mmCIF file of C-alpha atoms (C1' of nucleotides) in Angstrom:
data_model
loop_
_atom_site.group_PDB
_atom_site.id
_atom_site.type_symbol
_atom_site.label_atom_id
_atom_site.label_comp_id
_atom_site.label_asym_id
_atom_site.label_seq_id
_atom_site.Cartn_x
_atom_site.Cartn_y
_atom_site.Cartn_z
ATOM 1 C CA UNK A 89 20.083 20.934 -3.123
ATOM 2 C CA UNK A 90 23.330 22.217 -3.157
ATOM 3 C CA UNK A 91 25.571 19.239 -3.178
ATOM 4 C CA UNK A 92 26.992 18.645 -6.572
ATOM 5 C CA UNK A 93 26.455 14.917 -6.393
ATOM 6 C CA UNK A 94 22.965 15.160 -6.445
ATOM 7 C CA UNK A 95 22.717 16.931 -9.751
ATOM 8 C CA UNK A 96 24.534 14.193 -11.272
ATOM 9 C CA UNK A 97 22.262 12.573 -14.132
ATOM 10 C CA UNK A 98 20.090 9.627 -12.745
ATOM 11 C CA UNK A 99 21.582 9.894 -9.325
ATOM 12 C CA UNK A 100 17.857 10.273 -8.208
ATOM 13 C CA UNK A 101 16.770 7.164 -9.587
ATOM 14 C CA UNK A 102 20.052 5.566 -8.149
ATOM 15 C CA UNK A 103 19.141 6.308 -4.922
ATOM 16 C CA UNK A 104 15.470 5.739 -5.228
ATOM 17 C CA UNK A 105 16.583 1.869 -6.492
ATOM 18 C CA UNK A 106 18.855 1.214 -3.481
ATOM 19 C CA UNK A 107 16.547 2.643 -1.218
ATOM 20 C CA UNK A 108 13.516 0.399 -2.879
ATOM 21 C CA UNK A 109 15.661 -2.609 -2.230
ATOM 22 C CA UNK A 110 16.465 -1.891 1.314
ATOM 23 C CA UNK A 111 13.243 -1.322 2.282
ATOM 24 C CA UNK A 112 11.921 -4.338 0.733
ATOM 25 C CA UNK A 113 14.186 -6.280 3.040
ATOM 26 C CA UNK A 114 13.959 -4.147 5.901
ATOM 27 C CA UNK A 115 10.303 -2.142 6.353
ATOM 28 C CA UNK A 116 8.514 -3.250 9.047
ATOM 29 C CA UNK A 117 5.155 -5.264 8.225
ATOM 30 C CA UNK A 118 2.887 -2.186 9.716
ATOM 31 C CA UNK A 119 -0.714 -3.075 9.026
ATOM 32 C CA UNK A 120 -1.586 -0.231 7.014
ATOM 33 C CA UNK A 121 1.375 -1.155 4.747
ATOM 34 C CA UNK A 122 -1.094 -3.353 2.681
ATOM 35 C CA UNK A 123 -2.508 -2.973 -0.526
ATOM 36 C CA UNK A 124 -6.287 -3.236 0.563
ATOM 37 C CA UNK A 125 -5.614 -0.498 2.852
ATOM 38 C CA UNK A 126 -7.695 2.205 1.827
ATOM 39 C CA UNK A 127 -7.211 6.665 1.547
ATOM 40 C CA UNK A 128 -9.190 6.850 4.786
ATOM 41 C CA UNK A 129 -6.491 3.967 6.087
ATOM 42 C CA UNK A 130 -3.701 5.613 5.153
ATOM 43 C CA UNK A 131 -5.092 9.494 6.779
ATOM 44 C CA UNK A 132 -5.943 7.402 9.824
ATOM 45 C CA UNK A 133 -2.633 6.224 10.713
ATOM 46 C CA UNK A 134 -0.861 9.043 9.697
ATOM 47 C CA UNK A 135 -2.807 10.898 12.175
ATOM 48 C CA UNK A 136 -2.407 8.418 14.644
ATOM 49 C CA UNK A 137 1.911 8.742 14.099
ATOM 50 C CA UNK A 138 2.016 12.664 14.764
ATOM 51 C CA UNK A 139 3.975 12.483 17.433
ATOM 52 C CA UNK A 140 3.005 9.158 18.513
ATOM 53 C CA UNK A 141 5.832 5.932 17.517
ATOM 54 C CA UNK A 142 4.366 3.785 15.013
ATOM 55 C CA UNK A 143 4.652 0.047 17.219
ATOM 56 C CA UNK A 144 1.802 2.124 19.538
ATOM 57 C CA UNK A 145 -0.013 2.798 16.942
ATOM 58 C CA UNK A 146 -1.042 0.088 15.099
ATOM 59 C CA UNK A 147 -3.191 -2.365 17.446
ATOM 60 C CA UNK A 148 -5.411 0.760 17.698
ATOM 61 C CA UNK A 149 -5.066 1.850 14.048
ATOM 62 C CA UNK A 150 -6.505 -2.234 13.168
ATOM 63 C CA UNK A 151 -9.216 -2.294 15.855
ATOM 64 C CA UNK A 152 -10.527 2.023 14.596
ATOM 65 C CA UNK A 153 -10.704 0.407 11.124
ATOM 66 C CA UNK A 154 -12.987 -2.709 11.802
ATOM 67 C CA UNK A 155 -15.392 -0.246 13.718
ATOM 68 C CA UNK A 156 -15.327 2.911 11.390
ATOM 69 C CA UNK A 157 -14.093 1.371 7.545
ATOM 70 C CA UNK A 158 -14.794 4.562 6.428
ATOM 71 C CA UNK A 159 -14.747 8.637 7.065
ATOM 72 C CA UNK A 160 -19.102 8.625 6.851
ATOM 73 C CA UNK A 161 -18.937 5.817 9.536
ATOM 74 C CA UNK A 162 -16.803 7.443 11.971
ATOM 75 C CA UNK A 163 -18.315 10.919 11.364
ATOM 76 C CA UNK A 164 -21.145 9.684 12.929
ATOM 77 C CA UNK A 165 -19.321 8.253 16.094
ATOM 78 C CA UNK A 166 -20.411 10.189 19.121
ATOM 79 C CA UNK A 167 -17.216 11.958 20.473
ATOM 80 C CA UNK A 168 -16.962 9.934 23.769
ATOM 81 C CA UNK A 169 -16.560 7.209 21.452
ATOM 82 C CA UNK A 170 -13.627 8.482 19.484
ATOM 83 C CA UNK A 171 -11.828 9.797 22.227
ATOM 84 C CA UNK A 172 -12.222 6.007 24.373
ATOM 85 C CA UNK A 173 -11.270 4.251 21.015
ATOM 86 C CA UNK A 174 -7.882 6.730 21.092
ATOM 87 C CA UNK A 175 -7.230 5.267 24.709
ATOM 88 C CA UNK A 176 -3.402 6.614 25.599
ATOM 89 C CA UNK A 177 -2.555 7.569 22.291
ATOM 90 C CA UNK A 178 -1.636 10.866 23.768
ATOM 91 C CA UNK A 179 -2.714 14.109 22.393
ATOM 92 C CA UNK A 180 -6.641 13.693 22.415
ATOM 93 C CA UNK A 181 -7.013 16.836 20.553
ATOM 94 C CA UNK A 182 -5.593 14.892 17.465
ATOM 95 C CA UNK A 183 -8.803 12.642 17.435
ATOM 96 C CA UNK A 184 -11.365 15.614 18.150
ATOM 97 C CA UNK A 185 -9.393 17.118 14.772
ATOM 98 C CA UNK A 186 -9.546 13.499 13.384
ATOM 99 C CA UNK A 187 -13.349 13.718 13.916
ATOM 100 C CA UNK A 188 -13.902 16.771 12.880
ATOM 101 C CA UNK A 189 -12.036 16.234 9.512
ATOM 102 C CA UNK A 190 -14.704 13.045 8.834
ATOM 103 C CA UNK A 191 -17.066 14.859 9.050
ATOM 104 C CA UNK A 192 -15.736 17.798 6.630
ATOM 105 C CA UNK A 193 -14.938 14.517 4.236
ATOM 106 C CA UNK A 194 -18.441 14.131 4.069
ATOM 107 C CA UNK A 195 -19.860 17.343 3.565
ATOM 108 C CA UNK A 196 -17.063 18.902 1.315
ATOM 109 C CA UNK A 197 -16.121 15.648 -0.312
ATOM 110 C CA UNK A 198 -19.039 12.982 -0.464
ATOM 111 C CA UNK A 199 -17.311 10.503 2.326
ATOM 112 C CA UNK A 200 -14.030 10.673 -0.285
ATOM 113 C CA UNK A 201 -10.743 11.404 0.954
ATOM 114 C CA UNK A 202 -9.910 14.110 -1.238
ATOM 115 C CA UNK A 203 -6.637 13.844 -3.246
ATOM 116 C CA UNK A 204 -5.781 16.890 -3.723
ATOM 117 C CA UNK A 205 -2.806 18.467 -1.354
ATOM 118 C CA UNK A 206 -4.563 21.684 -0.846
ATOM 119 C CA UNK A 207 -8.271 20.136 0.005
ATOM 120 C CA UNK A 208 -5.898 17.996 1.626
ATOM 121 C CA UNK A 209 -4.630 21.027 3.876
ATOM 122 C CA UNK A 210 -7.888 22.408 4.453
ATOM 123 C CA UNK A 211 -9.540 19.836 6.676
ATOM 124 C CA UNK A 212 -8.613 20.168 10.154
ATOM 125 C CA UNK A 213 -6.110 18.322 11.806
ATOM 126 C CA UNK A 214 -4.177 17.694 8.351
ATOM 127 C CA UNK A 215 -1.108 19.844 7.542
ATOM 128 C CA UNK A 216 2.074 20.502 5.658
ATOM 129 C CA UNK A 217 3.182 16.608 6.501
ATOM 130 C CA UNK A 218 0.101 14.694 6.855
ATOM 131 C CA UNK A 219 -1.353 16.432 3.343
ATOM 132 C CA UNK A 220 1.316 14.882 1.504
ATOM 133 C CA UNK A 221 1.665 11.450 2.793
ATOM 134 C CA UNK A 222 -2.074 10.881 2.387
ATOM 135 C CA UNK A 223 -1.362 12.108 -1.674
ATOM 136 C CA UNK A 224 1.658 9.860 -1.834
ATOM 137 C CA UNK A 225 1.238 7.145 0.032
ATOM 138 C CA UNK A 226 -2.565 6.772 -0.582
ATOM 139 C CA UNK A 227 -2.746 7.994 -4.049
ATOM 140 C CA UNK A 228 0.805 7.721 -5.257
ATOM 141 C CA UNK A 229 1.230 11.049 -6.395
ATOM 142 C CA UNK A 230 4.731 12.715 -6.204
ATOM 143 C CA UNK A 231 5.074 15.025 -3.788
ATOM 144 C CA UNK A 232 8.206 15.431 -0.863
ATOM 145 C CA UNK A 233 7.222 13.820 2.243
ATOM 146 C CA UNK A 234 9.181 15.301 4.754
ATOM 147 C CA UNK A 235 9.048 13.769 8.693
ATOM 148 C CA UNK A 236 11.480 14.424 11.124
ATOM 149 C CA UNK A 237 13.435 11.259 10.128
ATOM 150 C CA UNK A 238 13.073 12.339 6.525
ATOM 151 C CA UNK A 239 14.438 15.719 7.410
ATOM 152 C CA UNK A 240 17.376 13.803 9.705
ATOM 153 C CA UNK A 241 18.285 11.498 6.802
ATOM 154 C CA UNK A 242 18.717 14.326 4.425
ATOM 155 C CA UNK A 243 20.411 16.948 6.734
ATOM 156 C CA UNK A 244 23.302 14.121 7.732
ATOM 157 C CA UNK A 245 23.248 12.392 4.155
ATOM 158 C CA UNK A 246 22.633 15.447 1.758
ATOM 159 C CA UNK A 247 23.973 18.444 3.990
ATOM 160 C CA UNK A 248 26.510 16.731 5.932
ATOM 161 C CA UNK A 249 25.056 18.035 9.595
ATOM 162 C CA UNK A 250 24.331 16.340 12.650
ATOM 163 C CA UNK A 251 21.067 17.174 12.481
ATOM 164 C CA UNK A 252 17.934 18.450 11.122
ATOM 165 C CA UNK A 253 15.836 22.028 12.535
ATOM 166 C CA UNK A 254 12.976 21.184 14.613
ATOM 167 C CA UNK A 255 10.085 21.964 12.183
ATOM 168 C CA UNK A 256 9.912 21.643 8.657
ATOM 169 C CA UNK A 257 10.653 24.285 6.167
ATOM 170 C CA UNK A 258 9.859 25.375 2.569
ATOM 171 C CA UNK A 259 13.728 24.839 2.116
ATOM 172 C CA UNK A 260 13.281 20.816 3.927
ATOM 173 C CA UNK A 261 10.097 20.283 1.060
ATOM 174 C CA UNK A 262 12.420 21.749 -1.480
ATOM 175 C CA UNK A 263 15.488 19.671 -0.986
ATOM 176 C CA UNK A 264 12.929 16.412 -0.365
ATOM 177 C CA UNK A 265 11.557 17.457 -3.682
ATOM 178 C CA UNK A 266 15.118 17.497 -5.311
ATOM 179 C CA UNK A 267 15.769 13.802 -4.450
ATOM 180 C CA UNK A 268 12.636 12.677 -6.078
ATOM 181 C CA UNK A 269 12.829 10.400 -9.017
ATOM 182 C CA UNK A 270 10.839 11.553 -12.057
ATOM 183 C CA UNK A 271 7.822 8.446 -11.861
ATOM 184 C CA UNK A 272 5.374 9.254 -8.938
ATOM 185 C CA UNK A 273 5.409 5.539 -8.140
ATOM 186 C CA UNK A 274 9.256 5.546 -7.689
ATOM 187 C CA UNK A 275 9.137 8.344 -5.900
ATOM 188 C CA UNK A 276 6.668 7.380 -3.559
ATOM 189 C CA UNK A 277 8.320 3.754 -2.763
ATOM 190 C CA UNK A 278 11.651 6.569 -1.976
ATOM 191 C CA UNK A 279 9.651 8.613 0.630
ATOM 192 C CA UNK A 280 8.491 5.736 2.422
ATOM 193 C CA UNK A 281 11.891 4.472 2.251
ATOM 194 C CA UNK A 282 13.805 7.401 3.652
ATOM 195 C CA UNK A 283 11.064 7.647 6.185
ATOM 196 C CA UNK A 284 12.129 4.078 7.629
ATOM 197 C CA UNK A 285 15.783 4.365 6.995
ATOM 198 C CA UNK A 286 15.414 7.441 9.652
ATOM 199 C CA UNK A 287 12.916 5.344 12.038
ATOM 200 C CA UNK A 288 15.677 2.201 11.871
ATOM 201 C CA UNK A 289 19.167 3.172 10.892
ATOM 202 C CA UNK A 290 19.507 6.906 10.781
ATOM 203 C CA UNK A 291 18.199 8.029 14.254
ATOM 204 C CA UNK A 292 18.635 10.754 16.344
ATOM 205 C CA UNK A 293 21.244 9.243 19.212
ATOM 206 C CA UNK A 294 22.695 6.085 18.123
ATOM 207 C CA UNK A 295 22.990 5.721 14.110
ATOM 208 C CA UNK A 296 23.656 2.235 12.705
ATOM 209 C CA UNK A 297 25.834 3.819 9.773
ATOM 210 C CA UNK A 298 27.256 0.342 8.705
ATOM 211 C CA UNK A 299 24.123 -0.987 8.136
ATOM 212 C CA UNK A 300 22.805 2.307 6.139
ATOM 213 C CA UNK A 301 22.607 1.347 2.582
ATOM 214 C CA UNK A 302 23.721 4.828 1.427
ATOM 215 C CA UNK A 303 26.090 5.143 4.151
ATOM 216 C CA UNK A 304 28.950 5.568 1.104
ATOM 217 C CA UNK A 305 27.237 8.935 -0.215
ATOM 218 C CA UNK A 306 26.420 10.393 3.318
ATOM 219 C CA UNK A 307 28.050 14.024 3.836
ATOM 220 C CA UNK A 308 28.047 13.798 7.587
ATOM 221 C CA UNK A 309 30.088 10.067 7.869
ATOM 222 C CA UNK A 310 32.132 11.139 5.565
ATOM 223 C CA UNK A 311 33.023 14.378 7.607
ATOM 224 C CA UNK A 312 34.075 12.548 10.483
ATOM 225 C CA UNK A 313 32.180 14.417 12.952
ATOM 226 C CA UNK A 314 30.552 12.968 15.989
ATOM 227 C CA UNK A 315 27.120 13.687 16.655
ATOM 228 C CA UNK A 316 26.913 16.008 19.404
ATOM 229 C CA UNK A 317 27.019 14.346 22.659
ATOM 230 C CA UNK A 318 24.302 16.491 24.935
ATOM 231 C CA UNK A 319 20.919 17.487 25.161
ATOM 232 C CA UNK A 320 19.712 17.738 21.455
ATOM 233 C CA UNK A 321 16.684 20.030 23.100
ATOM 234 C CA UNK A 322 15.778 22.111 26.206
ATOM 235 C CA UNK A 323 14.812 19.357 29.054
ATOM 236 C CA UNK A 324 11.599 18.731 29.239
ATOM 237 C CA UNK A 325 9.507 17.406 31.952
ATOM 238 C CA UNK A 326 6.683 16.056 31.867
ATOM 239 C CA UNK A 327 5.062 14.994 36.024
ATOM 240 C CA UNK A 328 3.111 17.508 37.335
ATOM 241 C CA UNK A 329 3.178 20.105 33.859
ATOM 242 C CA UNK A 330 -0.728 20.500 32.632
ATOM 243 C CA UNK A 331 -0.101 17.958 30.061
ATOM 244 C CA UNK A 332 0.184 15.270 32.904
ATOM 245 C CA UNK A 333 -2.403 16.767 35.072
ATOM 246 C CA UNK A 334 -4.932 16.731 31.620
ATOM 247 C CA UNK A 335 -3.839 13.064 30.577
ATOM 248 C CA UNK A 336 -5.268 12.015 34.438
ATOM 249 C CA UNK A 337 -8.259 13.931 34.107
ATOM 250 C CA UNK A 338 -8.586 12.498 30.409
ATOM 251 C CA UNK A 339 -7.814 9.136 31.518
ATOM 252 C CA UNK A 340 -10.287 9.625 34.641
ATOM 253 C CA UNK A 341 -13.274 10.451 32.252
ATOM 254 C CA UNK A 342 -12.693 7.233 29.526
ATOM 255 C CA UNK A 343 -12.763 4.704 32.311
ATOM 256 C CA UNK A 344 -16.239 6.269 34.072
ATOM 257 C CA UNK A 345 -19.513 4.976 33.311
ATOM 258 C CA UNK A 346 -20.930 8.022 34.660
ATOM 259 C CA UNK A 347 -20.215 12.218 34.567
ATOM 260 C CA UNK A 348 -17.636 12.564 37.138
ATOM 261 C CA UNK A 349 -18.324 14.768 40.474
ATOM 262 C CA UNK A 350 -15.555 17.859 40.986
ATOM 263 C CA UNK A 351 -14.467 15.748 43.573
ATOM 264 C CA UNK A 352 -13.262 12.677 42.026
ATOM 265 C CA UNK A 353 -11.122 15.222 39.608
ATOM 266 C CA UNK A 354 -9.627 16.817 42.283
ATOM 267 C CA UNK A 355 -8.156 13.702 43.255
ATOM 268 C CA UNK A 356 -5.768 13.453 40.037
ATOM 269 C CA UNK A 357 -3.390 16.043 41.017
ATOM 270 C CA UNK A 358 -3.070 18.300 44.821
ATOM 271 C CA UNK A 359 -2.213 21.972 43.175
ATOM 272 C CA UNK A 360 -5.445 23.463 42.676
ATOM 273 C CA UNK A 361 -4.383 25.810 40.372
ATOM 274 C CA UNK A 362 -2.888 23.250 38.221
ATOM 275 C CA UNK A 363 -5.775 21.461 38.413
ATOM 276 C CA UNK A 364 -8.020 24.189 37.464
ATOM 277 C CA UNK A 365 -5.861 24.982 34.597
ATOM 278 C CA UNK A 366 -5.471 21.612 33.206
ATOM 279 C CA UNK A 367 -9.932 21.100 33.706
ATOM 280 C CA UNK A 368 -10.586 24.676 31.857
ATOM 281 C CA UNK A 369 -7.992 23.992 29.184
ATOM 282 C CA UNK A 370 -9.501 20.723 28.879
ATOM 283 C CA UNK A 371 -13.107 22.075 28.310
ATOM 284 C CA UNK A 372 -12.113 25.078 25.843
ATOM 285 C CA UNK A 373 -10.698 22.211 23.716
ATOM 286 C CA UNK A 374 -14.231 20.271 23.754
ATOM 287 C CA UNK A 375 -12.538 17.768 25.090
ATOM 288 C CA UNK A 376 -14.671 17.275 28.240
ATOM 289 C CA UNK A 377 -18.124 18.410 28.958
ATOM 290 C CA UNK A 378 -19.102 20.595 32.097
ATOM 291 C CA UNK A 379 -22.712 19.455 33.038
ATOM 292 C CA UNK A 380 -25.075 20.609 35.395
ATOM 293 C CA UNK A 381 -24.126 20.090 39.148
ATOM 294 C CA UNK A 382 -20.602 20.456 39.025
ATOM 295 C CA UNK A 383 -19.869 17.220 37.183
ATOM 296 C CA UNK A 384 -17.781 16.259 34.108
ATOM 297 C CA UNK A 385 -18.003 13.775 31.549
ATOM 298 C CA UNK A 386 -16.185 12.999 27.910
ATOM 299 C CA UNK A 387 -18.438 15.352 25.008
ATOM 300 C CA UNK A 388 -21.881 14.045 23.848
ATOM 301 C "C1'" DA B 290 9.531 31.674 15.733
ATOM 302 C "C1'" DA B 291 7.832 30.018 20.016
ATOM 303 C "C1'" DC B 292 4.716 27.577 22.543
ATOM 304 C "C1'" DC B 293 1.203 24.213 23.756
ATOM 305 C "C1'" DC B 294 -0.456 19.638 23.466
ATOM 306 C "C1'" DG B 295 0.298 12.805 26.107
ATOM 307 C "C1'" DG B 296 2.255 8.857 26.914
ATOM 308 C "C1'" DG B 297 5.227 4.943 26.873
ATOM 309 C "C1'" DG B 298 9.312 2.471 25.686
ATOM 310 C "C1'" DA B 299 14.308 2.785 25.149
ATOM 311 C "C1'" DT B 300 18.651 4.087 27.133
ATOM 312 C "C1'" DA C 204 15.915 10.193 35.137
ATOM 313 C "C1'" DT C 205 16.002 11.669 30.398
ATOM 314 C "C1'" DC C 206 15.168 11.299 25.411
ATOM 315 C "C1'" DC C 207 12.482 10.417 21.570
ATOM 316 C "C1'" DC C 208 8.691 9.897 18.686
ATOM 317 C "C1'" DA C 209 5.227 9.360 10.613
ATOM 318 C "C1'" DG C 210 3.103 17.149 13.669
ATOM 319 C "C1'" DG C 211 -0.619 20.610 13.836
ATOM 320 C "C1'" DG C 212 -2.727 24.787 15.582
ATOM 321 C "C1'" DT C 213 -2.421 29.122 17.824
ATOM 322 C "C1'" DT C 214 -0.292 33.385 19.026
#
DNA sequence: AACCCGGGGAT
DNA sequence: ATCCCAGGGTT
């Protein structure tokens, strides 16, 4: 951190007290955000949110827990299961990951989420983000948590710019890590905090700066730039790309009782190619199953 | 560093 | 019609 404010004595556990009081009037009731909820909970939702907006999330995230309460029960889910349960989360490959990580819980770990970041890091599907919050938000450790709000938040507020880079960096964990206050709980109740304040007040188009509790100490506001008015990224499209043409095969094989003929498949999308594409990409993920006959089905 | 990977709601 | 979202893995 480079901003001379911040190495002011106890301006850490300033912020961390504003931003605890905001967020007790202002964090959203999400149903993992509940004492009960348990490490497995906590890995399960943050899963679910890569990439994925929390409000989607959570009627799935309550109905996965009342079926699989723990890692050893949903290890030994069969995989058309799993991927059904995900339904149009989006990115399948996250729960064939999500799977696969149970079921490294309960050979490496005994059916305990480890709580260590680095055990953390080494089960699949869990990296540089999701590692952390399950340590911090699960077992209140201090670590940075650094999301793309997070790293929003504290390129306007600490670095005065418009924005953040698009992934995250040793230098994002590093200035995360700088705002921490010294007690792991504090610091934990900040993360979670920052993490909102970028979800409801400090987003990406439209930020609500007079109702940002730390508006006052914000380097970009106080620079008087605008946020730049175009295309923050390259446009992106989305009918007709393999990702569509996979979701419709994807979405084909959860609603079919049966393995599904060639022919039914072919019916998603008319470019063969694409289709062909999308169906083999599909398959070297182990997402779907080729069986005998020419017919397709959701893994065994 | 660049690219791939879904889907829906907001604007 | 376009943007955005509690990212991770591969190349």
């Amino acid at each position: 951190m480079s901003d001379g404010a911040l190495k002011v004595s106890g301006m850490n556990a300033v912020l961390a007290s504003v931003m605890g009081h905001w967020f007790a009037e202002n964090g959203r009731e999400l149903p993992w955000r509940t004492p009960e909820t348990t490490a497995w909970g906590v890995l399960v939702s943050e899963v679910m949110s890569q990439q994925t907006p929390v409000a989607r999330v959570a009627p799935i995230w309550t109905e996965w827990m009342g079926r699989w309460p723990t890692p050893a029960d949903f290890a030994d889910a069969p995989a058309a299961d799993v991927l059904r349960a995900w339904g149009r989360l989006g990115y399948p490959r996250r729960a064939l990951r999500l799977h696969e990580c149970a079921k490294a819980v309960v050979e490496r770990h005994g059916g305990v989420i480890p709580d260590d970041v680095d055990a953390l890091l080494a089960l699949p599907g869990i990296g540089t983000y999701t590692a952390r919050a399950v340590a911090v938000f699960a077992y209140r450790q201090r670590h940075p948590v650094v999301d793309t709000n997070v790293r929003r938040v504290v390129a306007r507020w600490a670095h005065a710019k418009p924005d953040a880079g698009h992934a995250t960096t040793t230098a994002d964990l590093r200035d995360a890590e700088a705002l921490l206050p010294s007690e792991p709980e504090e610091a934990a109740r900040l993360s979670v905090a920052l993490m909102e304040l970028g979800a409801l007040v400090c987003t990406a188009r439209s930020p609500r700066c007079g109702d940002c509790p730390i508006a006052r100490d914000c380097g970009f506001l106080a620079s008087g730039e605008s946020l730049p008015e175009g295309p923050s990224r390259k446009p992106q499209r989305y009918h007709g790309t393999t990702r569509y043409v996979r979701g419709q095969i994807m979405a084909l094989l959860r609603e079919a009782e049966h393995p599904v003929a060639r022919v039914a498949i072919d019916g998603v999308w008319h470019e063969t190619a694409r289709r062909e594409e999308a169906l083999s990409g599909l398959i070297s993920d182990g997402l779907v199953d080729a069986l005998p006959g020419d017919r397709f089905a959701l893994p065994s």
